[in-house]
Amino acid sequence: MPESVTTPLALAGMNHHTADIATLEAFRFPDEAAFLREARERFRGVLLLQTCNRVEVLVQGDARSLEAFLQEQGRRDFMVIEGEAVPRHLLELAAGIDSLVVGEDQILGQLKTALATAEEAGVCSSVIGLCITKAVHVGVRIRRQTQINRGAVSVGSAAVTLAEKLLGTLRDRHILVVGSGEMGLLVAQALSARDLTAIYVANRTYERAVVLAEKIGGRAVNFSDLYRYIALSDVVISCTAAPHPVIRTEEIREVMEERLWPLDRHPRHLVLIDIAQPRDVEDGVRSIEGVHLFTIDDLRSINDAAMDSRRCEADRAREIIDEEVGHFIRLLRRTAADETLALLYTWAESIRARERDRALARLGETDDRTAEIVDDLTRALTKKLLSDVTTAIRASAECGDMTTAEALMRAITRGEPCSQKDE
C-alpha cells in the first residue's frame, strides 16, 4: 500500500515521453527568473527544470493550484502528478531511467543547477531542497551499485552516434560543432573519442570556442564564418543556447549551391543534427536538396538500443528506488513535523522570554550571573515541558498523521481540544 506524503507536493510539465520537440519548445519558459518570481507568489517553494527533452515544475503545494497556475501562464495539455508519485518520479529521473538516453549522467548536474537557480531566486523551500538533494543522492547511489550508465551516451554523444550511423563512419569527415556550452562539450568529447582530425568549433564568443577546441584537439572558428565552415562540413551538430534559430533556410540554400560542382547533378549531402532547445535550425532546410535534418526526436532509436542493453540494470535501479521511496517519504514527513514544531517553539519562546523578563524585573537590580541563571532556568523548563509533546508530534508526522500532530500543537498553543465529536 503506498505511503501518503503529508507535505503537499505537485509536479507538472512535459517530457519526451509525452511531447515532440516542437511541443516542448512551445511549452518552455524563456524567462526562468520571471516565472519563478510569479510562482513564488502562489507556492511555498518552486523549482523549474528545463532540459533538452523535458520542462517540469515542482512545487510545495497542491496539484489543482499548480494546474491552474500553468494554465494562467498559457500552458495546456501537460501531465500533473502529486503525493507519493512525486518523490518516485524524482528518483526515476535522477537514476536516468526516465531520460531520453537511459542511464545518462547529465540529469544529476541539471537537477543541481535547477536547485541552485531556485535558491538564488529565493523560491526554494526546505522541502524542495530536500527533494532534489535526496534525488541526486539516490541517483549517485544507483550509478555506483548498478551499471546503468556503463557505456551510457548523453544526448550529445547520441547525436554523434546518429551521425556515424547515417554516414557509416566519421573518419575523414569534416565535423562542425556549433555551441560550446555543456552540450557542446559532450558532443565534442564524443567526437574526439573517435580519434577524428577534422573537428571545428564555432561559438558566438570566440574565446569559448578556443577553449573547447583545445580540449579536443580541434580548431576554433569565428561565428561570423559559420556558413563558410558549414559549406566545408559533412556533419553539423548544433547545440547553442540561443533563443532563436542560428542556422537559417536561405543561407543553407546558398551553402548547398557552393557544394554543387559543375559536373555534379546533385550537391554533396549535408547532415544537420539539431539538439538545441529551443531549436537552432529552421525546419525549412528540410526542403533543400541534399540537406538531412535530424532533431532530438530522431535520437529515440538510440535510446531504444540503449534500453535493450541496460534493461536488467534498469530493473536493479528500480529495486533501489522502491527501497528508497519509503525513506524519502519519511524524510518529507519529518520536514513537515519540523515546520509544525518550529511554530510551537516560536510560541513557547515568546512566553519564556516574557516571563523571564517579568521575573528579573521583580528581582530588581541583578548582576549578570543572576540574569544568566534565570535565563538558563527558563530555557531548561521550556525544553523539558515540550519534550514529550515534541516526541508525540514527530511520531504522528512520521506515521503520516499530520492531523493529530497539528491538533496537539493547537491544543497547547490555543487551548483547543485534540478531537471533537460530531454533534
PDB file of C-alpha atoms in Angstrom, residues 225-418:
ATOM      1  CA  ASP A 225      32.388  32.425 -40.671  1.00  0.00           C
ATOM      2  CA  LEU A 226      29.678  29.937 -39.656  1.00  0.00           C
ATOM      3  CA  TYR A 227      28.217  29.331 -43.111  1.00  0.00           C
ATOM      4  CA  ARG A 228      31.646  29.111 -44.713  1.00  0.00           C
ATOM      5  CA  TYR A 229      32.506  26.198 -42.430  1.00  0.00           C
ATOM      6  CA  ILE A 230      29.069  24.629 -42.845  1.00  0.00           C
ATOM      7  CA  ALA A 231      29.842  24.550 -46.576  1.00  0.00           C
ATOM      8  CA  LEU A 232      33.073  22.676 -45.814  1.00  0.00           C
ATOM      9  CA  SER A 233      31.469  20.191 -43.401  1.00  0.00           C
ATOM     10  CA  ASP A 234      29.844  16.804 -43.817  1.00  0.00           C
ATOM     11  CA  VAL A 235      28.078  16.929 -40.449  1.00  0.00           C
ATOM     12  CA  VAL A 236      26.969  19.937 -38.379  1.00  0.00           C
ATOM     13  CA  ILE A 237      25.857  19.308 -34.801  1.00  0.00           C
ATOM     14  CA  SER A 238      24.245  22.407 -33.333  1.00  0.00           C
ATOM     15  CA  CYS A 239      23.585  22.878 -29.622  1.00  0.00           C
ATOM     16  CA  THR A 240      23.628  26.555 -28.706  1.00  0.00           C
ATOM     17  CA  ALA A 241      21.571  28.258 -26.018  1.00  0.00           C
ATOM     18  CA  ALA A 242      20.269  30.875 -28.459  1.00  0.00           C
ATOM     19  CA  PRO A 243      16.556  31.765 -28.086  1.00  0.00           C
ATOM     20  CA  HIS A 244      16.110  31.704 -31.871  1.00  0.00           C
ATOM     21  CA  PRO A 245      17.427  29.722 -34.864  1.00  0.00           C
ATOM     22  CA  VAL A 246      21.067  30.395 -35.758  1.00  0.00           C
ATOM     23  CA  ILE A 247      21.085  28.265 -38.935  1.00  0.00           C
ATOM     24  CA  ARG A 248      18.595  29.670 -41.407  1.00  0.00           C
ATOM     25  CA  THR A 249      16.976  28.240 -44.521  1.00  0.00           C
ATOM     26  CA  GLU A 250      18.033  30.817 -47.126  1.00  0.00           C
ATOM     27  CA  GLU A 251      21.663  30.790 -46.035  1.00  0.00           C
ATOM     28  CA  ILE A 252      21.745  26.976 -46.183  1.00  0.00           C
ATOM     29  CA  ARG A 253      20.245  27.144 -49.678  1.00  0.00           C
ATOM     30  CA  GLU A 254      23.236  29.289 -50.717  1.00  0.00           C
ATOM     31  CA  VAL A 255      25.613  26.897 -48.939  1.00  0.00           C
ATOM     32  CA  MET A 256      24.284  23.944 -50.915  1.00  0.00           C
ATOM     33  CA  GLU A 257      24.884  25.798 -54.182  1.00  0.00           C
ATOM     34  CA  GLU A 258      28.558  26.048 -53.190  1.00  0.00           C
ATOM     35  CA  ARG A 259      28.609  22.288 -52.617  1.00  0.00           C
ATOM     36  CA  LEU A 260      27.499  21.563 -56.193  1.00  0.00           C
ATOM     37  CA  TRP A 261      30.462  21.046 -58.541  1.00  0.00           C
ATOM     38  CA  PRO A 262      29.915  21.909 -62.236  1.00  0.00           C
ATOM     39  CA  LEU A 263      29.686  18.298 -63.437  1.00  0.00           C
ATOM     40  CA  ASP A 264      27.656  17.063 -60.436  1.00  0.00           C
ATOM     41  CA  ARG A 265      23.934  16.529 -60.817  1.00  0.00           C
ATOM     42  CA  HIS A 266      23.280  16.822 -57.098  1.00  0.00           C
ATOM     43  CA  PRO A 267      25.047  18.685 -54.248  1.00  0.00           C
ATOM     44  CA  ARG A 268      27.114  16.821 -51.683  1.00  0.00           C
ATOM     45  CA  HIS A 269      24.950  15.699 -48.786  1.00  0.00           C
ATOM     46  CA  LEU A 270      24.912  17.791 -45.609  1.00  0.00           C
ATOM     47  CA  VAL A 271      23.763  16.276 -42.327  1.00  0.00           C
ATOM     48  CA  LEU A 272      22.413  18.768 -39.753  1.00  0.00           C
ATOM     49  CA  ILE A 273      21.758  17.434 -36.250  1.00  0.00           C
ATOM     50  CA  ASP A 274      19.924  19.937 -34.048  1.00  0.00           C
ATOM     51  CA  ILE A 275      19.926  19.008 -30.352  1.00  0.00           C
ATOM     52  CA  ALA A 276      19.319  22.527 -29.043  1.00  0.00           C
ATOM     53  CA  GLN A 277      16.265  23.617 -27.089  1.00  0.00           C
ATOM     54  CA  PRO A 278      14.878  25.913 -28.454  1.00  0.00           C
ATOM     55  CA  ARG A 279      15.882  24.606 -31.848  1.00  0.00           C
ATOM     56  CA  ASP A 280      18.874  26.065 -33.677  1.00  0.00           C
ATOM     57  CA  VAL A 281      17.947  25.081 -37.236  1.00  0.00           C
ATOM     58  CA  GLU A 282      14.945  26.364 -39.167  1.00  0.00           C
ATOM     59  CA  ASP A 283      12.726  23.494 -40.232  1.00  0.00           C
ATOM     60  CA  GLY A 284      12.582  24.865 -43.763  1.00  0.00           C
ATOM     61  CA  VAL A 285      16.031  23.424 -44.532  1.00  0.00           C
ATOM     62  CA  ARG A 286      14.337  20.045 -44.987  1.00  0.00           C
ATOM     63  CA  SER A 287      13.047  21.244 -48.367  1.00  0.00           C
ATOM     64  CA  ILE A 288      16.572  21.812 -49.711  1.00  0.00           C
ATOM     65  CA  GLU A 289      18.033  19.055 -51.867  1.00  0.00           C
ATOM     66  CA  GLY A 290      20.900  17.239 -50.212  1.00  0.00           C
ATOM     67  CA  VAL A 291      20.145  18.506 -46.680  1.00  0.00           C
ATOM     68  CA  HIS A 292      19.206  15.984 -43.988  1.00  0.00           C
ATOM     69  CA  LEU A 293      17.947  17.490 -40.733  1.00  0.00           C
ATOM     70  CA  PHE A 294      17.627  15.439 -37.555  1.00  0.00           C
ATOM     71  CA  THR A 295      16.404  16.584 -34.134  1.00  0.00           C
ATOM     72  CA  ILE A 296      16.152  15.154 -30.648  1.00  0.00           C
ATOM     73  CA  ASP A 297      13.070  13.225 -31.761  1.00  0.00           C
ATOM     74  CA  ASP A 298      15.331  11.189 -34.064  1.00  0.00           C
ATOM     75  CA  LEU A 299      17.520  10.151 -31.126  1.00  0.00           C
ATOM     76  CA  ARG A 300      14.768   7.918 -29.760  1.00  0.00           C
ATOM     77  CA  SER A 301      16.135   4.999 -31.774  1.00  0.00           C
ATOM     78  CA  ILE A 302      19.470   5.425 -29.984  1.00  0.00           C
ATOM     79  CA  ASN A 303      17.615   5.330 -26.668  1.00  0.00           C
ATOM     80  CA  ASP A 304      15.733   2.157 -27.648  1.00  0.00           C
ATOM     81  CA  ALA A 305      19.010   0.372 -28.360  1.00  0.00           C
ATOM     82  CA  ALA A 306      20.445   1.622 -25.068  1.00  0.00           C
ATOM     83  CA  MET A 307      17.368   0.447 -23.193  1.00  0.00           C
ATOM     84  CA  ASP A 308      17.680  -3.069 -24.598  1.00  0.00           C
ATOM     85  CA  SER A 309      21.273  -3.343 -23.408  1.00  0.00           C
ATOM     86  CA  ARG A 310      20.529  -1.910 -19.958  1.00  0.00           C
ATOM     87  CA  ARG A 311      17.142  -3.392 -19.158  1.00  0.00           C
ATOM     88  CA  CYS A 312      18.481  -5.618 -16.367  1.00  0.00           C
ATOM     89  CA  GLU A 313      20.384  -2.693 -14.856  1.00  0.00           C
ATOM     90  CA  ALA A 314      17.247  -0.558 -15.029  1.00  0.00           C
ATOM     91  CA  ASP A 315      15.351  -3.273 -13.148  1.00  0.00           C
ATOM     92  CA  ARG A 316      18.044  -3.244 -10.452  1.00  0.00           C
ATOM     93  CA  ALA A 317      17.778   0.534 -10.298  1.00  0.00           C
ATOM     94  CA  ARG A 318      14.007   0.263  -9.778  1.00  0.00           C
ATOM     95  CA  GLU A 319      14.564  -2.108  -6.857  1.00  0.00           C
ATOM     96  CA  ILE A 320      16.748   0.536  -5.213  1.00  0.00           C
ATOM     97  CA  ILE A 321      14.110   3.168  -5.945  1.00  0.00           C
ATOM     98  CA  ASP A 322      11.406   1.007  -4.344  1.00  0.00           C
ATOM     99  CA  GLU A 323      13.601   0.784  -1.255  1.00  0.00           C
ATOM    100  CA  GLU A 324      14.385   4.497  -1.192  1.00  0.00           C
ATOM    101  CA  VAL A 325      10.851   5.829  -1.785  1.00  0.00           C
ATOM    102  CA  GLY A 326       9.741   4.878   1.724  1.00  0.00           C
ATOM    103  CA  HIS A 327      12.763   6.586   3.247  1.00  0.00           C
ATOM    104  CA  PHE A 328      12.182   9.635   1.033  1.00  0.00           C
ATOM    105  CA  ILE A 329       8.591   9.949   2.271  1.00  0.00           C
ATOM    106  CA  ARG A 330       9.639   9.605   5.904  1.00  0.00           C
ATOM    107  CA  LEU A 331      12.132  12.439   5.371  1.00  0.00           C
ATOM    108  CA  LEU A 332       9.340  14.586   3.941  1.00  0.00           C
ATOM    109  CA  ARG A 333       7.140  13.773   6.940  1.00  0.00           C
ATOM    110  CA  ARG A 334       9.923  14.734   9.337  1.00  0.00           C
ATOM    111  CA  THR A 335      10.299  18.026   7.492  1.00  0.00           C
ATOM    112  CA  ALA A 336       6.558  18.633   7.871  1.00  0.00           C
ATOM    113  CA  ALA A 337       6.859  17.857  11.588  1.00  0.00           C
ATOM    114  CA  ASP A 338       9.806  20.272  11.908  1.00  0.00           C
ATOM    115  CA  GLU A 339       7.730  23.061  10.354  1.00  0.00           C
ATOM    116  CA  THR A 340       4.933  22.391  12.869  1.00  0.00           C
ATOM    117  CA  LEU A 341       7.421  22.225  15.744  1.00  0.00           C
ATOM    118  CA  ALA A 342       9.026  25.487  14.633  1.00  0.00           C
ATOM    119  CA  LEU A 343       5.676  27.219  15.189  1.00  0.00           C
ATOM    120  CA  LEU A 344       5.304  25.532  18.572  1.00  0.00           C
ATOM    121  CA  TYR A 345       8.787  26.543  19.732  1.00  0.00           C
ATOM    122  CA  THR A 346       8.324  30.115  18.460  1.00  0.00           C
ATOM    123  CA  TRP A 347       5.147  30.343  20.574  1.00  0.00           C
ATOM    124  CA  ALA A 348       6.928  28.856  23.610  1.00  0.00           C
ATOM    125  CA  GLU A 349       9.961  31.128  23.223  1.00  0.00           C
ATOM    126  CA  SER A 350       7.805  34.253  23.254  1.00  0.00           C
ATOM    127  CA  ILE A 351       6.195  33.145  26.525  1.00  0.00           C
ATOM    128  CA  ARG A 352       9.549  32.139  28.047  1.00  0.00           C
ATOM    129  CA  ALA A 353      11.188  35.460  27.228  1.00  0.00           C
ATOM    130  CA  ARG A 354       8.212  37.425  28.583  1.00  0.00           C
ATOM    131  CA  GLU A 355       8.100  35.534  31.892  1.00  0.00           C
ATOM    132  CA  ARG A 356      11.894  35.694  32.269  1.00  0.00           C
ATOM    133  CA  ASP A 357      11.817  39.466  31.900  1.00  0.00           C
ATOM    134  CA  ARG A 358       8.974  39.731  34.418  1.00  0.00           C
ATOM    135  CA  ALA A 359      10.913  37.646  36.952  1.00  0.00           C
ATOM    136  CA  LEU A 360      14.067  39.738  36.502  1.00  0.00           C
ATOM    137  CA  ALA A 361      12.026  42.916  36.922  1.00  0.00           C
ATOM    138  CA  ARG A 362      10.584  41.626  40.234  1.00  0.00           C
ATOM    139  CA  LEU A 363      14.098  40.838  41.466  1.00  0.00           C
ATOM    140  CA  GLY A 364      15.103  44.436  40.919  1.00  0.00           C
ATOM    141  CA  GLU A 365      18.733  45.198  40.211  1.00  0.00           C
ATOM    142  CA  THR A 366      20.554  41.935  39.444  1.00  0.00           C
ATOM    143  CA  ASP A 367      24.066  41.088  38.355  1.00  0.00           C
ATOM    144  CA  ASP A 368      24.888  39.306  35.118  1.00  0.00           C
ATOM    145  CA  ARG A 369      25.331  35.974  36.883  1.00  0.00           C
ATOM    146  CA  THR A 370      21.763  36.050  38.306  1.00  0.00           C
ATOM    147  CA  ALA A 371      20.276  37.035  34.942  1.00  0.00           C
ATOM    148  CA  GLU A 372      22.168  34.184  33.259  1.00  0.00           C
ATOM    149  CA  ILE A 373      20.852  31.660  35.826  1.00  0.00           C
ATOM    150  CA  VAL A 374      17.242  32.818  35.380  1.00  0.00           C
ATOM    151  CA  ASP A 375      17.611  32.658  31.592  1.00  0.00           C
ATOM    152  CA  ASP A 376      19.093  29.142  31.728  1.00  0.00           C
ATOM    153  CA  LEU A 377      16.336  28.009  34.121  1.00  0.00           C
ATOM    154  CA  THR A 378      13.512  29.209  31.850  1.00  0.00           C
ATOM    155  CA  ARG A 379      15.145  27.613  28.801  1.00  0.00           C
ATOM    156  CA  ALA A 380      15.568  24.276  30.600  1.00  0.00           C
ATOM    157  CA  LEU A 381      11.962  24.287  31.849  1.00  0.00           C
ATOM    158  CA  THR A 382      10.610  25.121  28.389  1.00  0.00           C
ATOM    159  CA  LYS A 383      12.649  22.363  26.786  1.00  0.00           C
ATOM    160  CA  LYS A 384      11.566  19.751  29.339  1.00  0.00           C
ATOM    161  CA  LEU A 385       7.908  20.774  29.205  1.00  0.00           C
ATOM    162  CA  LEU A 386       7.894  20.427  25.403  1.00  0.00           C
ATOM    163  CA  SER A 387       9.954  17.243  25.264  1.00  0.00           C
ATOM    164  CA  ASP A 388       7.098  14.729  25.358  1.00  0.00           C
ATOM    165  CA  VAL A 389       4.822  16.670  23.028  1.00  0.00           C
ATOM    166  CA  THR A 390       7.746  17.073  20.578  1.00  0.00           C
ATOM    167  CA  THR A 391       8.169  13.310  20.531  1.00  0.00           C
ATOM    168  CA  ALA A 392       4.424  12.825  20.048  1.00  0.00           C
ATOM    169  CA  ILE A 393       4.222  15.325  17.173  1.00  0.00           C
ATOM    170  CA  ARG A 394       7.225  13.788  15.399  1.00  0.00           C
ATOM    171  CA  ALA A 395       5.851  10.269  15.861  1.00  0.00           C
ATOM    172  CA  SER A 396       2.438  11.269  14.481  1.00  0.00           C
ATOM    173  CA  ALA A 397       4.016  13.019  11.477  1.00  0.00           C
ATOM    174  CA  GLU A 398       6.316  10.106  10.629  1.00  0.00           C
ATOM    175  CA  CYS A 399       3.286   7.803  10.654  1.00  0.00           C
ATOM    176  CA  GLY A 400       1.603  10.097   8.162  1.00  0.00           C
ATOM    177  CA  ASP A 401      -0.847  11.504  10.704  1.00  0.00           C
ATOM    178  CA  MET A 402      -0.331  15.250  10.472  1.00  0.00           C
ATOM    179  CA  THR A 403      -3.913  15.824  11.647  1.00  0.00           C
ATOM    180  CA  THR A 404      -3.016  14.575  15.131  1.00  0.00           C
ATOM    181  CA  ALA A 405       0.324  16.415  15.057  1.00  0.00           C
ATOM    182  CA  GLU A 406      -1.352  19.719  14.244  1.00  0.00           C
ATOM    183  CA  ALA A 407      -4.166  19.062  16.746  1.00  0.00           C
ATOM    184  CA  LEU A 408      -1.587  18.572  19.511  1.00  0.00           C
ATOM    185  CA  MET A 409       0.040  21.892  18.642  1.00  0.00           C
ATOM    186  CA  ARG A 410      -3.301  23.729  18.614  1.00  0.00           C
ATOM    187  CA  ALA A 411      -4.266  22.138  21.933  1.00  0.00           C
ATOM    188  CA  ILE A 412      -1.120  23.592  23.506  1.00  0.00           C
ATOM    189  CA  THR A 413      -0.953  26.972  21.804  1.00  0.00           C
ATOM    190  CA  ARG A 414      -4.668  27.757  21.574  1.00  0.00           C
ATOM    191  CA  GLY A 415      -6.310  25.514  24.170  1.00  0.00           C
ATOM    192  CA  GLU A 416      -8.352  23.694  21.511  1.00  0.00           C
ATOM    193  CA  PRO A 417      -9.494  20.101  22.196  1.00  0.00           C
ATOM    194  CA  CYS A 418      -7.461  17.425  20.393  1.00  0.00           C
TER     195      CYS A 418
END
